[in-house]
mmCIF file of C-alpha atoms and ligand atoms in Angstrom:
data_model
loop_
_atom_site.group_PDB
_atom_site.id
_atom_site.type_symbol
_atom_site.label_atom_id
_atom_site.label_comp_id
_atom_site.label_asym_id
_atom_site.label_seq_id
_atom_site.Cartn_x
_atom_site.Cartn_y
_atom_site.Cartn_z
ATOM 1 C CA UNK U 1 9.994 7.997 0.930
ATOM 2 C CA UNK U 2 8.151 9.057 -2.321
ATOM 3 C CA UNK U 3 8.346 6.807 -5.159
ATOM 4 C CA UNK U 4 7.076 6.266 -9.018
ATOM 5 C CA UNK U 5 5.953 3.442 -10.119
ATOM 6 C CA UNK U 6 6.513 2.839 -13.852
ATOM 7 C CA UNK U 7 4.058 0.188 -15.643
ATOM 8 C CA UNK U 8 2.920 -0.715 -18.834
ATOM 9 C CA UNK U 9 0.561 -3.853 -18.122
ATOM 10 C CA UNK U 10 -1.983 -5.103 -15.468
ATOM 11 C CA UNK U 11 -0.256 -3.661 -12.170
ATOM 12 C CA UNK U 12 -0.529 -6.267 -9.613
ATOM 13 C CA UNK U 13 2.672 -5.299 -8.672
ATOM 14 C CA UNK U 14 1.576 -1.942 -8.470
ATOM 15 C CA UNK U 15 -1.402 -3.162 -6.371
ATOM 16 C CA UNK U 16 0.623 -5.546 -4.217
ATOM 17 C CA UNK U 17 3.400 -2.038 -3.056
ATOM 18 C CA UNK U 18 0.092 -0.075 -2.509
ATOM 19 C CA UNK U 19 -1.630 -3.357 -0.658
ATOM 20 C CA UNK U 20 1.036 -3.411 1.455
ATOM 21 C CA UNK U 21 1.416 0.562 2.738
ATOM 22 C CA UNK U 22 -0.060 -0.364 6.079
ATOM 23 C CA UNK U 23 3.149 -1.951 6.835
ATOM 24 C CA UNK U 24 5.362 0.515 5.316
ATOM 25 C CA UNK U 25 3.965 3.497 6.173
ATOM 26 C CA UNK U 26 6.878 5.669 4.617
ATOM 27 C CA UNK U 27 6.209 4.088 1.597
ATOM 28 C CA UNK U 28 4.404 7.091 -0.734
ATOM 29 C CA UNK U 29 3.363 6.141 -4.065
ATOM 30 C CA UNK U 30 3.175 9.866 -5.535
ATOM 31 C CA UNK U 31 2.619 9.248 -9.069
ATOM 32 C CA UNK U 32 2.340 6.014 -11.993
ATOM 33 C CA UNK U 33 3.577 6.808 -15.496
ATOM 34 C CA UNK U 34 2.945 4.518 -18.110
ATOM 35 C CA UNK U 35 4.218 4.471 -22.043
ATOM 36 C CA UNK U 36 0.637 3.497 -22.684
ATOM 37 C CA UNK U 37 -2.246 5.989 -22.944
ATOM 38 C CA UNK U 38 -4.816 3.626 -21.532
ATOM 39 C CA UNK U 39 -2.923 1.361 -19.371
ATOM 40 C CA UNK U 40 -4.691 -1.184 -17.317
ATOM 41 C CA UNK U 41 -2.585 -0.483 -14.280
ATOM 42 C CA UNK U 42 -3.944 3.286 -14.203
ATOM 43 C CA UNK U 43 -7.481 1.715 -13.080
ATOM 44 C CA UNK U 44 -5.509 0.421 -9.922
ATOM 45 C CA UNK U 45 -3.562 4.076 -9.340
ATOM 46 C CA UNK U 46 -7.069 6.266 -9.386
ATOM 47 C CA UNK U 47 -8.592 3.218 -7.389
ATOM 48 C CA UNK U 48 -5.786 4.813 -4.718
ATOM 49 C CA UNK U 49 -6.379 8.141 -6.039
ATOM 50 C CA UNK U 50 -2.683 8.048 -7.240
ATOM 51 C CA UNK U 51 -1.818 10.937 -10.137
ATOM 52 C CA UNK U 52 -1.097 9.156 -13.585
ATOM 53 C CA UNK U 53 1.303 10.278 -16.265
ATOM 54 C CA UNK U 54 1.075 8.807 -19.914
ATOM 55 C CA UNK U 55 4.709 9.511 -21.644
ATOM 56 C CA UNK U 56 4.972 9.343 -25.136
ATOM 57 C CA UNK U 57 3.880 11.507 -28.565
ATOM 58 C CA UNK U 58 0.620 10.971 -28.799
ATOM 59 C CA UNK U 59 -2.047 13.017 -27.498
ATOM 60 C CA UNK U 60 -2.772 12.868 -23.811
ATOM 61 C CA UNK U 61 0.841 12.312 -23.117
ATOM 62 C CA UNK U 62 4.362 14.367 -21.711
ATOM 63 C CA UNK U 63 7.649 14.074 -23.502
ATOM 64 C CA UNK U 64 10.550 12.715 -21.130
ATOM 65 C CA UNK U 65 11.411 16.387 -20.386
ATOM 66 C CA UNK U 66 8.230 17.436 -18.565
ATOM 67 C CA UNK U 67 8.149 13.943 -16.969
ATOM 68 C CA UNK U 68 11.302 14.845 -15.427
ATOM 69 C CA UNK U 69 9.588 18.143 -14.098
ATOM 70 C CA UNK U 70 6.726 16.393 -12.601
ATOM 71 C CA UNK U 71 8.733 13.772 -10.706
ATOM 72 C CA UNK U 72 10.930 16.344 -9.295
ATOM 73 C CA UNK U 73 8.372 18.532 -8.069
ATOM 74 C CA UNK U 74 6.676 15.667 -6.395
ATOM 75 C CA UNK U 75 10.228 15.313 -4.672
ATOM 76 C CA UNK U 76 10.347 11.558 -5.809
ATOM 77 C CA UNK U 77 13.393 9.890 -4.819
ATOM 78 C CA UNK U 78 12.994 6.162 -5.958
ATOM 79 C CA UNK U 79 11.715 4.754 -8.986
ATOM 80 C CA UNK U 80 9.762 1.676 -9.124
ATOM 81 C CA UNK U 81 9.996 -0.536 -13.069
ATOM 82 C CA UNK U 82 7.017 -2.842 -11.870
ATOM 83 C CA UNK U 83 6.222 -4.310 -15.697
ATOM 84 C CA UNK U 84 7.103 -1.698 -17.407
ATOM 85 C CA UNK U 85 8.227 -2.149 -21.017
ATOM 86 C CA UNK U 86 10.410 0.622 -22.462
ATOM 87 C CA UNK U 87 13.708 1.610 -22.274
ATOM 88 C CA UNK U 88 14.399 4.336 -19.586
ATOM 89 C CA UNK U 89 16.084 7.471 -21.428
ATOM 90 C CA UNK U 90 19.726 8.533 -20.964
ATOM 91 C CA UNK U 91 18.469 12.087 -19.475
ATOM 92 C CA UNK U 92 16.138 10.249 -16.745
ATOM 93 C CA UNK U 93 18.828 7.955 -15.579
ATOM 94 C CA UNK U 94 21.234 10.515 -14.928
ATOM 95 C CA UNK U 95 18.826 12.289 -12.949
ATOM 96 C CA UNK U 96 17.565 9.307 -11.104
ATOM 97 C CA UNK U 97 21.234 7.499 -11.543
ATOM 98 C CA UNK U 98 20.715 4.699 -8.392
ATOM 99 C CA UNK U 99 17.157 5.376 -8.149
ATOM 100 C CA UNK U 100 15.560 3.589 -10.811
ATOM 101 C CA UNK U 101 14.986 -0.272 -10.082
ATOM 102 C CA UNK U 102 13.242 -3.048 -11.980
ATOM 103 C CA UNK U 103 11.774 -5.887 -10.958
ATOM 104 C CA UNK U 104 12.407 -9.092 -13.768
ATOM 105 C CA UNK U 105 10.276 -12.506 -13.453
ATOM 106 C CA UNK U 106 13.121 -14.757 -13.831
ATOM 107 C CA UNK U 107 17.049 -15.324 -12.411
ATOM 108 C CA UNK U 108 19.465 -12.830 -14.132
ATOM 109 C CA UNK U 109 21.762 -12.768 -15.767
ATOM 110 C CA UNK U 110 19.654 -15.401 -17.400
ATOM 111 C CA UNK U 111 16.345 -15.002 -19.019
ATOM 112 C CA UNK U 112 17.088 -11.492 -20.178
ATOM 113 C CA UNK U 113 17.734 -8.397 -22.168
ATOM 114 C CA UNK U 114 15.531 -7.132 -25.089
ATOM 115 C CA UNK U 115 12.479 -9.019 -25.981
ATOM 116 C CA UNK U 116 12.682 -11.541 -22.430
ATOM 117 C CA UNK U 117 9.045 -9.853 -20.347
ATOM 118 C CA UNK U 118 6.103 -11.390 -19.665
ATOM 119 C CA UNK U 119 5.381 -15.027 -20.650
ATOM 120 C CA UNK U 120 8.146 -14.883 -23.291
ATOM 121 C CA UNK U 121 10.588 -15.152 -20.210
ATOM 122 C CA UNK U 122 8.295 -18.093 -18.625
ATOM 123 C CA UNK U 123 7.838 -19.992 -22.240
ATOM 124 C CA UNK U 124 11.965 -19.282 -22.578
ATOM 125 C CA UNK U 125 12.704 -20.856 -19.070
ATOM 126 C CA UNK U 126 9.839 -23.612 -19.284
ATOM 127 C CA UNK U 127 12.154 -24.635 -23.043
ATOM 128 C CA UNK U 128 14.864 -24.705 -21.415
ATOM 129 C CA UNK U 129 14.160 -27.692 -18.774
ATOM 130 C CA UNK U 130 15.528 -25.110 -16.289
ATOM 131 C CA UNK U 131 14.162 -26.661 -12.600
ATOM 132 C CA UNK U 132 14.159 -23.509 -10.623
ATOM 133 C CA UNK U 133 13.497 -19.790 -11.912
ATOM 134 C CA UNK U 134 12.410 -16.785 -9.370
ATOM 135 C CA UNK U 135 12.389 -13.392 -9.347
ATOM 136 C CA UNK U 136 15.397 -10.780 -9.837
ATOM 137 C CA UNK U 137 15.020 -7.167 -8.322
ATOM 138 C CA UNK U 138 17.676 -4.856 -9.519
ATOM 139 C CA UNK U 139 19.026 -1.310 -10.452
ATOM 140 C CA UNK U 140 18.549 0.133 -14.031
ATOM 141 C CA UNK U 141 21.004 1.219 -16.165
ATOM 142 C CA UNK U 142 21.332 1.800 -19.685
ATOM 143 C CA UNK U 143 20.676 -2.199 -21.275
ATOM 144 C CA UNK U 144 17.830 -4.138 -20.601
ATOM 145 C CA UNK U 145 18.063 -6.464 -17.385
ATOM 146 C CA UNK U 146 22.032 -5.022 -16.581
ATOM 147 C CA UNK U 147 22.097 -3.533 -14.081
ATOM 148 C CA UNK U 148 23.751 -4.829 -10.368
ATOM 149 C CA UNK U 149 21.315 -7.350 -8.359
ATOM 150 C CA UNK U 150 19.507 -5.832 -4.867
ATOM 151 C CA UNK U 151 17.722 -9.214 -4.347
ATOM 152 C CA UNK U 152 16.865 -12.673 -5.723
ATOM 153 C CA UNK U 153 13.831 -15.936 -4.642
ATOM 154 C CA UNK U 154 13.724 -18.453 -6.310
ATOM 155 C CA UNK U 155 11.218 -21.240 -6.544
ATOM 156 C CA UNK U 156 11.053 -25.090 -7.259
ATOM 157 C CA UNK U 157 9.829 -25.623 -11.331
ATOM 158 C CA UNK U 158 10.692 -28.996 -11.636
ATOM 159 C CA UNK U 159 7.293 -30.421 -11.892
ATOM 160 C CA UNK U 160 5.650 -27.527 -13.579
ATOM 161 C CA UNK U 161 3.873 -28.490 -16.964
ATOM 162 C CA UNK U 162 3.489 -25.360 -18.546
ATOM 163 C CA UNK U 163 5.024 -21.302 -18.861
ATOM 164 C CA UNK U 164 1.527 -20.269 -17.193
ATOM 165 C CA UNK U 165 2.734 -22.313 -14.435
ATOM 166 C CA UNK U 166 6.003 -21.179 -13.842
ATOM 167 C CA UNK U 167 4.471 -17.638 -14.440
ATOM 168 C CA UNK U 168 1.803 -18.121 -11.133
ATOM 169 C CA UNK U 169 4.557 -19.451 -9.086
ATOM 170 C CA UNK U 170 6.761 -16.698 -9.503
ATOM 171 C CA UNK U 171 4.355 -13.581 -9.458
ATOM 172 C CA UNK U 172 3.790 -14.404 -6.105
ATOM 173 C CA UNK U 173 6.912 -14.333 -5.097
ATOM 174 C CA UNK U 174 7.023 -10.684 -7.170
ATOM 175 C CA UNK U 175 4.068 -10.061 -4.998
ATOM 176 C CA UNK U 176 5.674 -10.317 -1.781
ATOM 177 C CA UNK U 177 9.806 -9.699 -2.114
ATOM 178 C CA UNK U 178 9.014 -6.154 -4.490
ATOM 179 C CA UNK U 179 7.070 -4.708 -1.421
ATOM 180 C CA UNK U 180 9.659 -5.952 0.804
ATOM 181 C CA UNK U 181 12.500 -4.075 -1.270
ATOM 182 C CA UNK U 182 11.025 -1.291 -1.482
ATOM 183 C CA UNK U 183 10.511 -1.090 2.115
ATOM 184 C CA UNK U 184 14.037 -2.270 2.559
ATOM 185 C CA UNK U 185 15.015 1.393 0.343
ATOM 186 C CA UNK U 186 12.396 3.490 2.168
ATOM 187 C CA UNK U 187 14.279 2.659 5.489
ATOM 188 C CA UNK U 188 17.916 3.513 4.239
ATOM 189 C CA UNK U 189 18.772 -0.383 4.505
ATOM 190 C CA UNK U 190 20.349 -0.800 0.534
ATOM 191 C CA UNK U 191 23.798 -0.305 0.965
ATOM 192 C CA UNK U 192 26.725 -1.356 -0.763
ATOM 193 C CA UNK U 193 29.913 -3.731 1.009
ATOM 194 C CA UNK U 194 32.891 -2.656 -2.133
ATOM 195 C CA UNK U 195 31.175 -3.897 -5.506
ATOM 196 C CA UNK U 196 28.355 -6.077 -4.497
ATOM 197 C CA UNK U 197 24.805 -4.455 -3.165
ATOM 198 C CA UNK U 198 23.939 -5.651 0.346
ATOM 199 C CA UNK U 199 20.200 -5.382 2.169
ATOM 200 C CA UNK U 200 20.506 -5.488 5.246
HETATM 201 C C1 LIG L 301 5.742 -8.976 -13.829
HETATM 202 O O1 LIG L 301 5.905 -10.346 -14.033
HETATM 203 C C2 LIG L 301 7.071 -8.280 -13.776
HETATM 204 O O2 LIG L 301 8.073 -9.038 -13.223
HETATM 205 C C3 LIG L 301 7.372 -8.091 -15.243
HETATM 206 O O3 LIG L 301 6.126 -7.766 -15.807
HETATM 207 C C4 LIG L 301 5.088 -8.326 -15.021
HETATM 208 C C5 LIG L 301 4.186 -7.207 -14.625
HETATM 209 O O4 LIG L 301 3.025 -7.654 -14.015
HETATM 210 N N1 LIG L 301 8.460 -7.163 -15.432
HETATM 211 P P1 LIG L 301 2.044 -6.654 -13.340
HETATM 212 O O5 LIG L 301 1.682 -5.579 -14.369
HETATM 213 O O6 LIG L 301 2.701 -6.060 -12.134
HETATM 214 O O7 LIG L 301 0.839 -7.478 -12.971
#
């Protein structure tokens, strides 16, 4: 299966789907787009020798209409949010509608929507006294952290004593259940039983 992964930070995520390729051999990262010009997680794509794709209007980047182009011609059929920050456009979810999934460093439908990524999720969970958080992977639709749930982990915060904390604990859970998912979609195992999506 060929798949995009979107980022807009480090791309350990990134680095953990490509880490793990020996065990998912029909796992084919084609191309990593990025709202940023010079995103950190670009270092880890040409480290794999990965194309990269800067969307945006500045100089050096596509508009949403060519990036459309250039995903199709690479044939990609899923798309991977793996930190990335920006909204995904109307057009590009209708062409990708079921395709696109994110993954979210916390339990939805809590922790999210506009403003909840990176450490402002941790610092809002570690406030809130919560004693377990985890990691959500789900599909994207219009709304920030809406769409229907593919999988969930969670993971023990009660003695934690900071965000940063909470934060280590659950990127490595990110590390290993993203992989893992994607895996899951490369072998045709995401289905859906009536409303609610099932991996089986
Ligand atoms: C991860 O915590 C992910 O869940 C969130 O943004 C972070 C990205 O980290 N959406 P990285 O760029 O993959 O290291």
């Amino acid at each position: 299966m060929k798949i995009a992964i979107f980022v807009s930070g480090r791309g350990s995520n990134l680095k953990a789907i490509l880490d793990s390729r020996e065990n998912k051999p029909q796992v084919e990262v084609k191309a990593v787009v990025s709202d940023k010009i010079d995103c950190p997680a670009f270092t880890v794509a040409k480290q794999f020798s990965i194309l990269t794709y800067s969307v945006g209007n500045n100089y050096g980047c596509i508009n949403n209409d060519e990036l459309i182009k250039n995903l199709q011609s690479l044939d990609i059929e899923l798309i991977v949010l793996a930190g990335y920050l920006k909204l995904i456009p109307n057009k590009l979810l209708s062409f990708y509608k079921g395709k696109i999934i994110n993954i979210h460093p916390a339990l939805l439908p809590s922790f999210g929507g506009k403003g909840m990524y990176g450490m402002n999720v941790h610092k809002a969970v570690f406030e809130s006294s919560a004693k377990v958080s985890g990691v959500t992977i789900h599909f994207v639709d219009e709304t920030y952290d809406t769409g229907k749930i593919i999988a969930q982990q969670c993971v023990d915060i009660s003695n934690v004593v900071s965000p940063e904390e909470i934060a280590e604990r659950v990127l490595k859970i990110e590390h290993t259940l993203l992989p893992f998912i994607v895996g899951k979609f490369a072998e045709g195992k995401i289905d859906y039983v009536g409303n609610r999506v099932v991996v089986n």
